[in-house]
Amino acid sequence: MNTKTAENRDGLAASVRPRFQTLRRDRWWRAPLVTVVVLVGFIVYGTWVAFANEHYFTDPYLSPFYSPCLASNCAHVTLPVIGDWWTLSPALLILPFPLGFRLTCYYYRKAYYRGFWLSPPACAVTEPHRRYTGETRFPLILQNIHRYFFYLAIPFPIILFVDGIRAFSFPDGFGMGLGTLILLVNAGLLGAYTLSCHSCRHLCGGHVDVFSRSPVRSRLWLFVSRLNVRHGEIAWVSLFGVALTDVYVRLVSTGVISDPRFF
Amino acid sequence: MGDPSTVTMRIWRGDTNGGGFEDHDVEVSSGEVVLDVLHRIQATQAPDLAVRWNCKAGRCGSCSAEVNGVPRLTCMTRMSILDPAEPITVAPMRTFPIIKDLVTDVSYNYEMSKRVPPFRPKPKPPDGHRMFQEDIERVQEFRKCIECFLCQNVCHVIRDHEENKPHFAGPRMFIRYAELEMHPLDSGDRRDLLQEEMGLGLCNITKCCSEVCPEDIHITDNAIIPLKERVVDRKYDPIVWLGKAIKGRRSGRAE
């Protein structure tokens, strides 16, 4: 038995051109939707935190949004390179660097091109744009400076790790609280995210053609490649890690919760 | 799906003049793949149904099509993963011009292939070339490609923008470029060509090519992004450029 329906090979009449033409039946819209919800949530929270300029430090915990604290108006100065003239939130001095690193990250590019720009929203789903020039023109050609943001992002996990070590030093002496553990885990996650970066992989050894002549680079490349396979997952987990670490410091700082001490 | 059951296959039938979907109710047995069912329809209901196929083992890359909207090899798509309660659609690859029914004209890919500058070996040293496994391991992944062109088909750069075809090599060709660029014995430099004529910058790394690859080649992570990084070395990274210039001057070579 056969019946013929007058449709083009997209499954829809040519005169009806909906925005997202596809024959897919699965819930392809779920992944871009989740991406948009999570990233918008983080942007809203991060913007509020960056401008809040309070409750980011409670001895010995410093929120990762404010570390390193470079202005002398900081509640806990890491390095006073900026004088009294800076009256805005000290977070604004440092956040552009990790923000730029994430914004130009190869993984996040995939996520936001799909989720926000719908280019394409999902595989084999028609994108709504009439023209497409990809990353060949300004401003998207600037995605090529990702490796510079990588260079600038390298100190952050190291500084946050130092913050984690400092978090053993309580006003009443040496100790360890839940916050210490959270700060160290957060530094570890950000370190993994930075190391697993595609630019890092290339700079470590991806540019080498003859690995047998560069054994150190070869081993480095293999190590980073193993991390790089999980770059997407690490990107999300480390994003949540930063936000949750700040939430924890904020809750302890405002007295909403008390920090459990292990010793 | 133990005993034979009946499913409705909704197959696109037509040619350059147009066409539409045609429903066929057909029996399906346990373990069958979409291509088996297409062959049954060909044998029992529609002898003029055009299907390109060859090995039926996922090695030749001939039977690419879109099953329920997802680009797949029909010989590697088990019927048991598809919902028999609804008609199962089988459409030709959308990116390429139609010839007849499920057969498309994929010559665009061969035209792009012709434009890949060939392997250019380095001068042979007196004791001959020597290669180690670690030197060649990375490019061996790219040799798994069976040229099914599913990656080219799903790439939105040409799937949704026909006008990009003349200046976009596509994911399949990018892995060929990567294979040559990373080859330990190749002396060619294709980075300017890639950026200026082959549309590497058009790729916005949304990874659909990697998702549909039946050989599980990590096209984006292992070929396209490394190529983009090599282009950055060449065109957008003044530090690398300066380092190479100094190194070149010290060793008496001009960069």
JSON list of C-alpha atoms in Angstrom, two decimals, chain A residues 28-128:
[
{"chain": "A", "resi": 28, "resn": "TRP", "atom": "CA", "xyz": [16.12, 18.68, 19.91]},
{"chain": "A", "resi": 29, "resn": "TRP", "atom": "CA", "xyz": [15.09, 22.01, 21.46]},
{"chain": "A", "resi": 30, "resn": "ARG", "atom": "CA", "xyz": [15.84, 20.82, 24.98]},
{"chain": "A", "resi": 31, "resn": "ALA", "atom": "CA", "xyz": [19.67, 21.24, 24.90]},
{"chain": "A", "resi": 32, "resn": "PRO", "atom": "CA", "xyz": [19.67, 24.82, 23.51]},
{"chain": "A", "resi": 33, "resn": "LEU", "atom": "CA", "xyz": [16.88, 25.77, 25.92]},
{"chain": "A", "resi": 34, "resn": "VAL", "atom": "CA", "xyz": [18.79, 24.44, 28.93]},
{"chain": "A", "resi": 35, "resn": "THR", "atom": "CA", "xyz": [21.91, 26.28, 27.69]},
{"chain": "A", "resi": 36, "resn": "VAL", "atom": "CA", "xyz": [20.03, 29.57, 27.47]},
{"chain": "A", "resi": 37, "resn": "VAL", "atom": "CA", "xyz": [18.39, 29.16, 30.90]},
{"chain": "A", "resi": 38, "resn": "VAL", "atom": "CA", "xyz": [21.63, 28.24, 32.66]},
{"chain": "A", "resi": 39, "resn": "LEU", "atom": "CA", "xyz": [23.79, 30.88, 30.97]},
{"chain": "A", "resi": 40, "resn": "VAL", "atom": "CA", "xyz": [21.20, 33.65, 31.46]},
{"chain": "A", "resi": 41, "resn": "GLY", "atom": "CA", "xyz": [20.90, 32.60, 35.11]},
{"chain": "A", "resi": 42, "resn": "PHE", "atom": "CA", "xyz": [24.67, 32.77, 35.53]},
{"chain": "A", "resi": 43, "resn": "ILE", "atom": "CA", "xyz": [24.94, 36.13, 33.75]},
{"chain": "A", "resi": 44, "resn": "VAL", "atom": "CA", "xyz": [22.21, 37.65, 35.92]},
{"chain": "A", "resi": 45, "resn": "TYR", "atom": "CA", "xyz": [23.72, 36.26, 39.13]},
{"chain": "A", "resi": 46, "resn": "GLY", "atom": "CA", "xyz": [27.29, 37.15, 38.09]},
{"chain": "A", "resi": 47, "resn": "THR", "atom": "CA", "xyz": [26.34, 40.73, 37.19]},
{"chain": "A", "resi": 48, "resn": "TRP", "atom": "CA", "xyz": [24.60, 41.21, 40.51]},
{"chain": "A", "resi": 49, "resn": "VAL", "atom": "CA", "xyz": [27.58, 39.78, 42.42]},
{"chain": "A", "resi": 50, "resn": "ALA", "atom": "CA", "xyz": [30.06, 41.90, 40.46]},
{"chain": "A", "resi": 51, "resn": "PHE", "atom": "CA", "xyz": [28.26, 45.12, 41.32]},
{"chain": "A", "resi": 52, "resn": "ALA", "atom": "CA", "xyz": [27.14, 44.14, 44.84]},
{"chain": "A", "resi": 53, "resn": "ASN", "atom": "CA", "xyz": [30.57, 44.95, 46.38]},
{"chain": "A", "resi": 54, "resn": "GLU", "atom": "CA", "xyz": [29.72, 43.46, 49.77]},
{"chain": "A", "resi": 55, "resn": "HIS", "atom": "CA", "xyz": [29.63, 40.13, 51.62]},
{"chain": "A", "resi": 56, "resn": "TYR", "atom": "CA", "xyz": [32.38, 38.66, 49.44]},
{"chain": "A", "resi": 57, "resn": "PHE", "atom": "CA", "xyz": [34.79, 38.09, 52.29]},
{"chain": "A", "resi": 58, "resn": "THR", "atom": "CA", "xyz": [34.43, 36.37, 55.62]},
{"chain": "A", "resi": 59, "resn": "ASP", "atom": "CA", "xyz": [37.66, 35.47, 57.30]},
{"chain": "A", "resi": 60, "resn": "PRO", "atom": "CA", "xyz": [39.34, 33.35, 55.90]},
{"chain": "A", "resi": 61, "resn": "TYR", "atom": "CA", "xyz": [37.12, 32.87, 52.81]},
{"chain": "A", "resi": 62, "resn": "LEU", "atom": "CA", "xyz": [37.27, 35.12, 49.75]},
{"chain": "A", "resi": 63, "resn": "SER", "atom": "CA", "xyz": [34.72, 34.79, 46.96]},
{"chain": "A", "resi": 64, "resn": "PRO", "atom": "CA", "xyz": [36.25, 33.78, 43.59]},
{"chain": "A", "resi": 65, "resn": "PHE", "atom": "CA", "xyz": [34.39, 36.69, 41.98]},
{"chain": "A", "resi": 66, "resn": "TYR", "atom": "CA", "xyz": [36.62, 39.07, 43.97]},
{"chain": "A", "resi": 67, "resn": "SER", "atom": "CA", "xyz": [39.91, 37.22, 43.81]},
{"chain": "A", "resi": 68, "resn": "PRO", "atom": "CA", "xyz": [42.53, 38.52, 43.27]},
{"chain": "A", "resi": 69, "resn": "CYS", "atom": "CA", "xyz": [41.34, 41.69, 44.99]},
{"chain": "A", "resi": 70, "resn": "LEU", "atom": "CA", "xyz": [43.46, 44.41, 43.43]},
{"chain": "A", "resi": 71, "resn": "ALA", "atom": "CA", "xyz": [41.93, 47.65, 44.71]},
{"chain": "A", "resi": 72, "resn": "SER", "atom": "CA", "xyz": [42.74, 49.23, 48.04]},
{"chain": "A", "resi": 73, "resn": "ASN", "atom": "CA", "xyz": [39.00, 49.50, 48.77]},
{"chain": "A", "resi": 74, "resn": "CYS", "atom": "CA", "xyz": [38.80, 45.68, 48.99]},
{"chain": "A", "resi": 75, "resn": "ALA", "atom": "CA", "xyz": [37.56, 43.98, 52.13]},
{"chain": "A", "resi": 76, "resn": "HIS", "atom": "CA", "xyz": [40.55, 41.65, 51.74]},
{"chain": "A", "resi": 77, "resn": "VAL", "atom": "CA", "xyz": [43.30, 43.01, 49.52]},
{"chain": "A", "resi": 78, "resn": "THR", "atom": "CA", "xyz": [45.34, 40.42, 47.59]},
{"chain": "A", "resi": 79, "resn": "LEU", "atom": "CA", "xyz": [47.63, 42.91, 45.86]},
{"chain": "A", "resi": 80, "resn": "PRO", "atom": "CA", "xyz": [46.98, 46.68, 46.18]},
{"chain": "A", "resi": 81, "resn": "VAL", "atom": "CA", "xyz": [47.88, 47.75, 42.65]},
{"chain": "A", "resi": 82, "resn": "ILE", "atom": "CA", "xyz": [44.89, 50.07, 42.30]},
{"chain": "A", "resi": 83, "resn": "GLY", "atom": "CA", "xyz": [44.65, 53.07, 44.64]},
{"chain": "A", "resi": 84, "resn": "ASP", "atom": "CA", "xyz": [41.80, 54.82, 46.43]},
{"chain": "A", "resi": 85, "resn": "TRP", "atom": "CA", "xyz": [40.66, 56.47, 43.21]},
{"chain": "A", "resi": 86, "resn": "TRP", "atom": "CA", "xyz": [38.88, 53.23, 42.28]},
{"chain": "A", "resi": 87, "resn": "THR", "atom": "CA", "xyz": [35.52, 53.48, 43.99]},
{"chain": "A", "resi": 88, "resn": "LEU", "atom": "CA", "xyz": [33.59, 50.89, 42.03]},
{"chain": "A", "resi": 89, "resn": "SER", "atom": "CA", "xyz": [33.38, 47.20, 42.87]},
{"chain": "A", "resi": 90, "resn": "PRO", "atom": "CA", "xyz": [36.87, 45.61, 42.76]},
{"chain": "A", "resi": 91, "resn": "ALA", "atom": "CA", "xyz": [35.36, 42.61, 40.98]},
{"chain": "A", "resi": 92, "resn": "LEU", "atom": "CA", "xyz": [35.01, 44.76, 37.86]},
{"chain": "A", "resi": 93, "resn": "LEU", "atom": "CA", "xyz": [38.80, 44.97, 37.61]},
{"chain": "A", "resi": 94, "resn": "ILE", "atom": "CA", "xyz": [39.32, 41.25, 37.21]},
{"chain": "A", "resi": 95, "resn": "LEU", "atom": "CA", "xyz": [36.13, 39.69, 35.84]},
{"chain": "A", "resi": 96, "resn": "PRO", "atom": "CA", "xyz": [36.68, 40.78, 32.21]},
{"chain": "A", "resi": 97, "resn": "PHE", "atom": "CA", "xyz": [39.56, 38.28, 31.94]},
{"chain": "A", "resi": 98, "resn": "PRO", "atom": "CA", "xyz": [37.80, 35.03, 32.94]},
{"chain": "A", "resi": 99, "resn": "LEU", "atom": "CA", "xyz": [34.69, 36.33, 31.18]},
{"chain": "A", "resi": 100, "resn": "GLY", "atom": "CA", "xyz": [36.66, 36.83, 27.95]},
{"chain": "A", "resi": 101, "resn": "PHE", "atom": "CA", "xyz": [38.22, 33.39, 28.35]},
{"chain": "A", "resi": 102, "resn": "ARG", "atom": "CA", "xyz": [34.79, 31.75, 28.64]},
{"chain": "A", "resi": 103, "resn": "LEU", "atom": "CA", "xyz": [33.23, 33.93, 25.95]},
{"chain": "A", "resi": 104, "resn": "THR", "atom": "CA", "xyz": [35.83, 32.95, 23.35]},
{"chain": "A", "resi": 105, "resn": "CYS", "atom": "CA", "xyz": [36.11, 29.32, 24.56]},
{"chain": "A", "resi": 106, "resn": "TYR", "atom": "CA", "xyz": [35.53, 26.79, 21.77]},
{"chain": "A", "resi": 107, "resn": "TYR", "atom": "CA", "xyz": [33.05, 24.86, 23.89]},
{"chain": "A", "resi": 108, "resn": "TYR", "atom": "CA", "xyz": [30.98, 27.88, 24.96]},
{"chain": "A", "resi": 109, "resn": "ARG", "atom": "CA", "xyz": [30.98, 29.10, 21.39]},
{"chain": "A", "resi": 110, "resn": "LYS", "atom": "CA", "xyz": [29.21, 25.91, 20.38]},
{"chain": "A", "resi": 111, "resn": "ALA", "atom": "CA", "xyz": [26.79, 26.33, 23.29]},
{"chain": "A", "resi": 112, "resn": "TYR", "atom": "CA", "xyz": [25.82, 29.93, 22.66]},
{"chain": "A", "resi": 113, "resn": "TYR", "atom": "CA", "xyz": [25.85, 29.77, 18.87]},
{"chain": "A", "resi": 114, "resn": "ARG", "atom": "CA", "xyz": [23.31, 26.99, 19.21]},
{"chain": "A", "resi": 115, "resn": "GLY", "atom": "CA", "xyz": [21.36, 28.33, 22.19]},
{"chain": "A", "resi": 116, "resn": "PHE", "atom": "CA", "xyz": [21.29, 32.09, 21.62]},
{"chain": "A", "resi": 117, "resn": "TRP", "atom": "CA", "xyz": [22.12, 32.63, 17.97]},
{"chain": "A", "resi": 118, "resn": "LEU", "atom": "CA", "xyz": [20.30, 29.49, 16.74]},
{"chain": "A", "resi": 119, "resn": "SER", "atom": "CA", "xyz": [23.02, 28.95, 14.19]},
{"chain": "A", "resi": 120, "resn": "PRO", "atom": "CA", "xyz": [21.95, 26.16, 14.08]},
{"chain": "A", "resi": 121, "resn": "PRO", "atom": "CA", "xyz": [19.68, 25.48, 17.08]},
{"chain": "A", "resi": 122, "resn": "ALA", "atom": "CA", "xyz": [20.40, 21.75, 16.68]},
{"chain": "A", "resi": 123, "resn": "CYS", "atom": "CA", "xyz": [21.85, 19.43, 14.06]},
{"chain": "A", "resi": 124, "resn": "ALA", "atom": "CA", "xyz": [19.70, 19.08, 10.93]},
{"chain": "A", "resi": 125, "resn": "VAL", "atom": "CA", "xyz": [17.36, 21.85, 12.13]},
{"chain": "A", "resi": 126, "resn": "THR", "atom": "CA", "xyz": [17.20, 24.81, 9.77]},
{"chain": "A", "resi": 127, "resn": "GLU", "atom": "CA", "xyz": [18.64, 28.02, 11.18]},
{"chain": "A", "resi": 128, "resn": "PRO", "atom": "CA", "xyz": [16.53, 31.18, 10.86]}
]
